[in-house]
Short mmCIF file of C-alpha atoms in Angstrom, two decimals:
data_model
loop_
_atom_site.label_atom_id
_atom_site.label_comp_id
_atom_site.label_asym_id
_atom_site.label_seq_id
_atom_site.Cartn_x
_atom_site.Cartn_y
_atom_site.Cartn_z
CA MET A 877 19.31 -5.86 25.10
CA ALA A 878 20.51 -9.35 24.31
CA SER A 879 21.76 -10.23 20.83
CA ASP A 880 18.89 -12.72 20.44
CA TYR A 881 15.30 -11.62 20.87
CA VAL A 882 13.25 -13.11 23.68
CA LEU A 883 10.63 -13.94 21.04
CA GLY A 884 13.22 -15.38 18.65
CA THR A 885 13.80 -14.67 14.95
CA HIS A 886 13.01 -18.11 13.53
CA GLN A 887 10.79 -18.72 10.50
CA SER A 888 7.61 -19.41 12.49
CA GLU A 889 8.09 -16.13 14.36
CA LEU A 890 8.61 -14.29 11.06
CA GLU A 891 5.35 -15.69 9.73
CA ARG A 892 3.60 -14.74 12.98
CA LEU A 893 4.92 -11.18 12.56
CA ARG A 894 3.60 -11.10 9.00
CA PHE A 895 0.11 -12.02 10.20
CA GLN A 896 0.43 -9.59 13.10
CA HIS A 897 1.27 -6.79 10.66
CA GLU A 898 -1.83 -7.59 8.61
CA LEU A 899 -4.04 -7.45 11.72
CA TRP A 900 -2.52 -4.24 13.07
CA SER A 901 -2.14 -2.41 9.75
CA PRO A 902 -5.49 -0.53 9.91
CA ILE A 903 -4.72 0.50 13.51
CA SER A 904 -1.25 1.68 12.56
CA GLN A 905 -2.47 3.56 9.50
CA ALA A 906 -5.06 5.39 11.62
CA ALA A 907 -2.36 6.35 14.14
CA TRP A 908 -0.08 7.61 11.39
CA ALA A 909 -2.95 9.69 9.99
CA ARG A 910 -3.56 11.24 13.42
CA ALA A 911 0.15 12.08 13.56
CA GLY A 912 -0.13 13.86 10.21
CA ILE A 913 2.46 11.77 8.35
CA HIS A 914 2.65 12.97 4.76
CA SER A 915 4.70 13.03 1.58
CA GLY A 916 8.24 14.32 1.84
CA GLN A 917 8.75 13.68 5.55
CA HIS A 918 11.78 11.96 7.06
CA LEU A 919 10.80 9.17 9.47
CA LEU A 920 12.69 6.92 11.87
CA ASP A 921 11.41 3.37 12.51
CA LEU A 922 12.91 2.02 15.74
CA GLY A 923 12.98 -1.76 15.99
CA ALA A 924 11.96 -2.12 12.36
CA GLY A 925 11.94 -5.93 12.44
CA PRO A 926 11.51 -7.47 8.97
CA GLY A 927 10.39 -4.09 7.60
CA PHE A 928 6.65 -4.52 7.16
CA ALA A 929 5.69 -1.25 8.85
CA ALA A 930 8.74 0.56 7.47
CA ALA A 931 7.64 -0.27 3.92
CA ASP A 932 4.16 1.10 4.64
CA LEU A 933 5.67 4.27 6.09
CA ALA A 934 7.88 4.65 3.03
CA ALA A 935 4.78 4.51 0.82
CA LEU A 936 3.25 7.34 2.85
CA VAL A 937 6.26 9.67 2.57
CA GLY A 938 6.80 8.83 -1.08
CA PRO A 939 9.95 9.17 -3.21
CA SER A 940 10.58 12.69 -1.90
CA GLY A 941 10.67 11.43 1.69
CA ARG A 942 12.90 9.08 3.64
CA VAL A 943 12.43 6.23 6.14
CA LEU A 944 15.37 4.90 8.13
CA GLY A 945 14.74 1.66 9.97
CA LEU A 946 17.03 0.63 12.82
CA GLU A 947 16.96 -3.05 13.73
CA LEU A 948 19.05 -5.24 16.04
CA SER A 949 18.62 -8.61 14.28
CA ALA A 950 20.84 -9.21 11.25
CA ASP A 951 18.26 -11.71 9.96
CA TYR A 952 15.47 -9.16 10.10
CA VAL A 953 17.66 -6.46 8.54
CA ALA A 954 18.28 -8.79 5.60
CA GLU A 955 14.52 -9.48 5.31
CA ALA A 956 13.72 -5.76 5.37
CA GLN A 957 16.39 -4.88 2.83
CA ALA A 958 15.14 -7.62 0.51
CA LEU A 959 11.58 -6.31 0.89
CA ALA A 960 12.72 -2.80 -0.05
CA ARG A 961 14.54 -4.11 -3.13
CA ARG A 962 11.61 -6.28 -4.27
CA SER A 963 9.20 -3.39 -3.84
CA GLY A 964 11.47 -0.79 -5.43
CA ILE A 965 11.27 1.45 -2.36
CA ASP A 966 14.40 3.55 -2.78
CA GLN A 967 13.38 5.90 0.05
CA LEU A 968 13.63 3.08 2.61
CA GLU A 969 16.94 2.23 4.28
CA VAL A 970 17.27 -0.38 7.04
CA ARG A 971 20.45 -0.67 9.12
CA GLN A 972 21.57 -3.10 11.79
CA HIS A 973 21.78 -1.09 14.99
CA ASP A 974 21.83 -1.68 18.74
CA LEU A 975 19.86 1.18 20.28
CA LEU A 976 21.58 0.67 23.63
CA LYS A 977 25.16 0.67 22.36
CA ASP A 978 25.58 2.13 18.88
CA PRO A 979 25.73 5.86 18.08
CA TRP A 980 22.42 7.22 16.86
CA PRO A 981 22.15 8.70 13.34
CA GLN A 982 23.56 12.19 12.89
CA GLU A 983 20.46 13.51 11.13
CA GLN A 984 17.10 15.00 12.03
CA PHE A 985 13.72 13.34 11.55
CA ASP A 986 10.14 14.60 11.60
CA LEU A 987 8.80 11.58 13.49
CA ALA A 988 9.98 8.37 15.13
CA TRP A 989 7.73 5.30 15.12
CA CYS A 990 8.31 2.79 17.93
CA ARG A 991 6.11 -0.29 18.44
CA TRP A 992 6.81 -3.12 20.90
CA LEU A 993 10.44 -2.09 21.33
CA ALA A 994 10.64 -0.09 24.56
CA MET A 995 9.07 -2.98 26.47
CA PHE A 996 12.17 -5.11 25.79
CA LEU A 997 14.80 -2.53 26.75
CA PRO A 998 16.51 -2.97 30.14
CA ASP A 999 17.46 0.72 30.06
CA LEU A 1000 15.22 3.41 28.58
CA GLU A 1001 17.74 6.23 28.88
CA PRO A 1002 19.55 5.54 25.56
CA LEU A 1003 16.19 5.49 23.77
CA LEU A 1004 15.05 8.77 25.30
CA ALA A 1005 18.40 10.44 24.72
CA GLY A 1006 18.51 9.23 21.11
CA LEU A 1007 15.03 10.59 20.43
CA GLY A 1008 16.09 13.96 21.81
CA GLN A 1009 19.03 13.93 19.45
CA CYS A 1010 17.31 12.72 16.27
CA ILE A 1011 13.86 14.33 16.36
CA ARG A 1012 13.82 17.93 15.21
CA PRO A 1013 12.22 20.58 17.44
CA GLY A 1014 8.49 20.36 16.75
CA GLY A 1015 8.83 16.77 15.58
CA GLN A 1016 7.03 13.82 17.12
CA VAL A 1017 7.51 10.35 18.54
CA LEU A 1018 4.72 7.80 18.22
CA PHE A 1019 4.75 4.78 20.53
CA HIS A 1020 2.51 1.73 20.42
CA GLU A 1021 3.54 -0.09 23.60
CA TYR A 1022 1.64 -2.18 26.12
CA VAL A 1023 0.09 -0.55 29.16
CA HIS A 1024 -1.88 -3.46 30.67
CA TRP A 1025 -0.61 -6.93 29.78
CA ASP A 1026 -2.94 -8.58 32.29
CA THR A 1027 -5.89 -8.13 29.93
CA PHE A 1028 -4.50 -11.06 27.88
CA ALA A 1029 -7.10 -13.82 28.20
CA LEU A 1030 -9.37 -16.33 26.53
CA HIS A 1031 -12.87 -16.06 27.96
CA PRO A 1032 -14.59 -17.72 29.65
CA GLY A 1033 -12.24 -19.24 32.17
CA ALA A 1034 -9.24 -20.56 30.21
CA GLU A 1035 -6.98 -20.92 33.24
CA ALA A 1036 -3.97 -22.41 31.43
CA VAL A 1037 -4.08 -19.58 28.89
CA ALA A 1038 -4.07 -17.09 31.78
CA ARG A 1039 -1.00 -18.83 33.22
CA PHE A 1040 0.62 -18.58 29.80
CA GLY A 1041 0.12 -14.80 29.92
CA GLN A 1042 1.81 -14.63 33.30
CA ALA A 1043 4.72 -16.75 32.03
CA CYS A 1044 5.12 -14.34 29.11
CA GLN A 1045 5.44 -11.42 31.48
CA ARG A 1046 7.98 -13.29 33.59
CA SER A 1047 10.06 -13.92 30.47
CA PHE A 1048 10.01 -10.25 29.50
CA ARG A 1049 11.05 -9.15 32.99
CA ALA A 1050 13.75 -11.84 33.20
CA ALA A 1051 15.29 -10.37 30.05
CA GLY A 1052 15.28 -6.91 31.65
CA GLY A 1053 12.14 -5.58 30.00
CA ASP A 1054 8.87 -4.12 31.25
CA PRO A 1055 5.67 -5.50 29.65
CA ASP A 1056 3.70 -2.44 30.82
CA VAL A 1057 6.35 0.11 29.86
CA ASN A 1058 3.84 2.68 28.59
CA ARG A 1059 2.77 3.34 32.17
CA ARG A 1060 6.14 5.10 32.56
CA LEU A 1061 6.93 6.61 29.18
CA PRO A 1062 4.61 9.67 29.30
CA SER A 1063 6.17 10.88 32.54
CA LEU A 1064 9.70 10.19 31.31
CA LEU A 1065 9.07 12.13 28.11
CA THR A 1066 7.52 15.17 29.78
CA ALA A 1067 10.47 15.31 32.20
CA ARG A 1068 12.68 15.74 29.12
CA GLY A 1069 10.66 18.56 27.61
CA TRP A 1070 8.23 16.68 25.39
CA SER A 1071 4.54 17.58 25.18
CA ILE A 1072 2.00 14.72 25.25
CA GLU A 1073 -0.27 15.05 22.21
CA GLU A 1074 -2.22 11.77 22.41
CA LEU A 1075 -2.96 8.98 24.85
CA ARG A 1076 -5.28 6.41 23.30
CA PRO A 1077 -5.93 2.82 24.44
CA LEU A 1078 -5.93 0.29 21.63
CA PRO A 1079 -7.66 -2.91 22.76
CA VAL A 1080 -7.70 -5.88 20.40
CA LEU A 1081 -10.33 -8.56 20.92
CA GLY A 1082 -12.52 -10.86 18.93
CA PRO A 1083 -14.56 -14.07 18.83
CA GLN A 1084 -13.42 -17.44 17.53
CA GLY A 1085 -12.26 -17.25 13.92
CA SER A 1086 -11.53 -13.52 13.97
CA MET A 1087 -8.11 -12.20 13.04
CA ALA A 1088 -7.60 -11.12 16.66
CA ALA A 1089 -8.30 -14.65 17.87
CA GLN A 1090 -6.01 -16.17 15.25
CA TRP A 1091 -3.23 -13.74 16.19
CA LEU A 1092 -3.40 -14.64 19.87
CA GLU A 1093 -3.75 -18.37 19.21
CA ARG A 1094 -0.61 -18.23 17.05
CA PHE A 1095 1.22 -16.41 19.80
CA VAL A 1096 0.44 -19.19 22.28
CA ALA A 1097 1.53 -21.86 19.77
CA VAL A 1098 4.80 -20.14 18.78
CA TYR A 1099 5.90 -18.48 21.99
CA GLY A 1100 4.86 -21.43 24.13
CA LEU A 1101 7.76 -23.36 22.63
CA GLN A 1102 10.15 -20.52 23.38
CA LEU A 1103 8.92 -20.34 26.97
CA GLN A 1104 9.70 -24.03 27.33
CA ARG A 1105 13.25 -23.40 26.10
CA LEU A 1106 13.52 -20.63 28.69
CA GLY A 1107 12.35 -22.99 31.45
CA LEU A 1108 9.28 -20.87 32.24
CA TRP A 1109 6.64 -23.22 30.78
CA SER A 1110 6.31 -26.96 30.42
CA ALA A 1111 5.10 -29.31 27.73
CA ALA A 1112 2.18 -30.17 30.01
CA ASP A 1113 1.34 -26.48 30.38
CA GLN A 1114 1.39 -26.08 26.61
CA THR A 1115 -0.84 -29.11 26.11
CA ALA A 1116 -3.32 -27.71 28.64
CA ALA A 1117 -3.38 -24.26 27.01
CA LEU A 1118 -3.80 -25.65 23.51
CA GLY A 1119 -6.53 -27.96 24.80
CA GLN A 1120 -8.44 -25.02 26.24
CA ILE A 1121 -8.08 -23.16 22.93
CA GLN A 1122 -9.46 -26.19 21.08
CA ALA A 1123 -12.35 -26.52 23.55
CA ALA A 1124 -13.22 -22.83 23.17
CA ALA A 1125 -13.63 -23.32 19.43
CA SER A 1126 -16.88 -25.21 20.11
CA ASP A 1127 -18.27 -22.34 22.21
CA PRO A 1128 -19.66 -19.59 19.92
CA GLY A 1129 -19.68 -17.22 22.90
CA SER A 1130 -15.96 -17.52 23.68
CA PHE A 1131 -13.62 -14.66 22.79
CA TRP A 1132 -10.02 -13.48 23.07
CA VAL A 1133 -8.68 -10.24 24.52
CA GLY A 1134 -5.11 -9.16 23.86
CA PRO A 1135 -2.79 -7.16 26.11
CA THR A 1136 -3.89 -3.51 25.98
CA VAL A 1137 -1.70 -1.23 23.87
CA LEU A 1138 -1.49 2.50 24.60
CA GLU A 1139 -0.92 4.90 21.72
CA LEU A 1140 1.41 7.60 23.02
CA ARG A 1141 2.28 10.53 20.75
CA ALA A 1142 4.52 13.30 22.02
CA ARG A 1143 6.03 16.40 20.45
CA ARG A 1144 9.54 17.66 21.07
CA LEU A 1145 9.54 21.24 22.35
CA GLY A 1146 12.31 23.81 22.32
CA PRO A 1147 15.59 23.98 20.49
#
């Protein structure tokens, strides 16, 4: 994994992540409830980012529990640590950590939460090995990763937006990632002695003005600039995509569909 995220860690991306967390919070909370997260548990948040989800997890486990967030970006670690201090969440610790290079923690956890991290890893073996080391027997891992990125679209017929989606996937693959990584993870986990407890598609879609639409529109606006820096998108492409988004706003029947996420929950078996 490169030292800089493909998506960047600039202020506009941080604000996009804040809005994204607000949109996805009810979905995440429902997933955590299905996993049985409760007071006193020790949780691992992999790719904790600026700590929004980690703080919510810390509230669930309470003062008698513990949440350890591991995050590559020094900027996001600082954001997460500041959030923990402001909120008085003593049970939350966030460390800078490279999952592909650094030693994993020498402690056991009840559950690991991993959202939109595996898709960026050029090598999944360190992640799978680390989970086997850190999750206690009987403990769980909960992934929210994409399984079908091609569902990303603005309907009807926003061709430039569709091309934007394809450029996104090219950027992820160029950095060594796999935008549809959750097609592979269940098989990789079962080969290592994990039992699949849940496979649940999590589509996000909505009409103009909905939070889903705003989330995806922001993604085009913010990541379109990054794609231009990467040489995978042009200013003309961006103008066309934003023009189609503006045109769709006058069509009350238009709607957005995001890339399909798969909820994957697995339990570690054996000693």
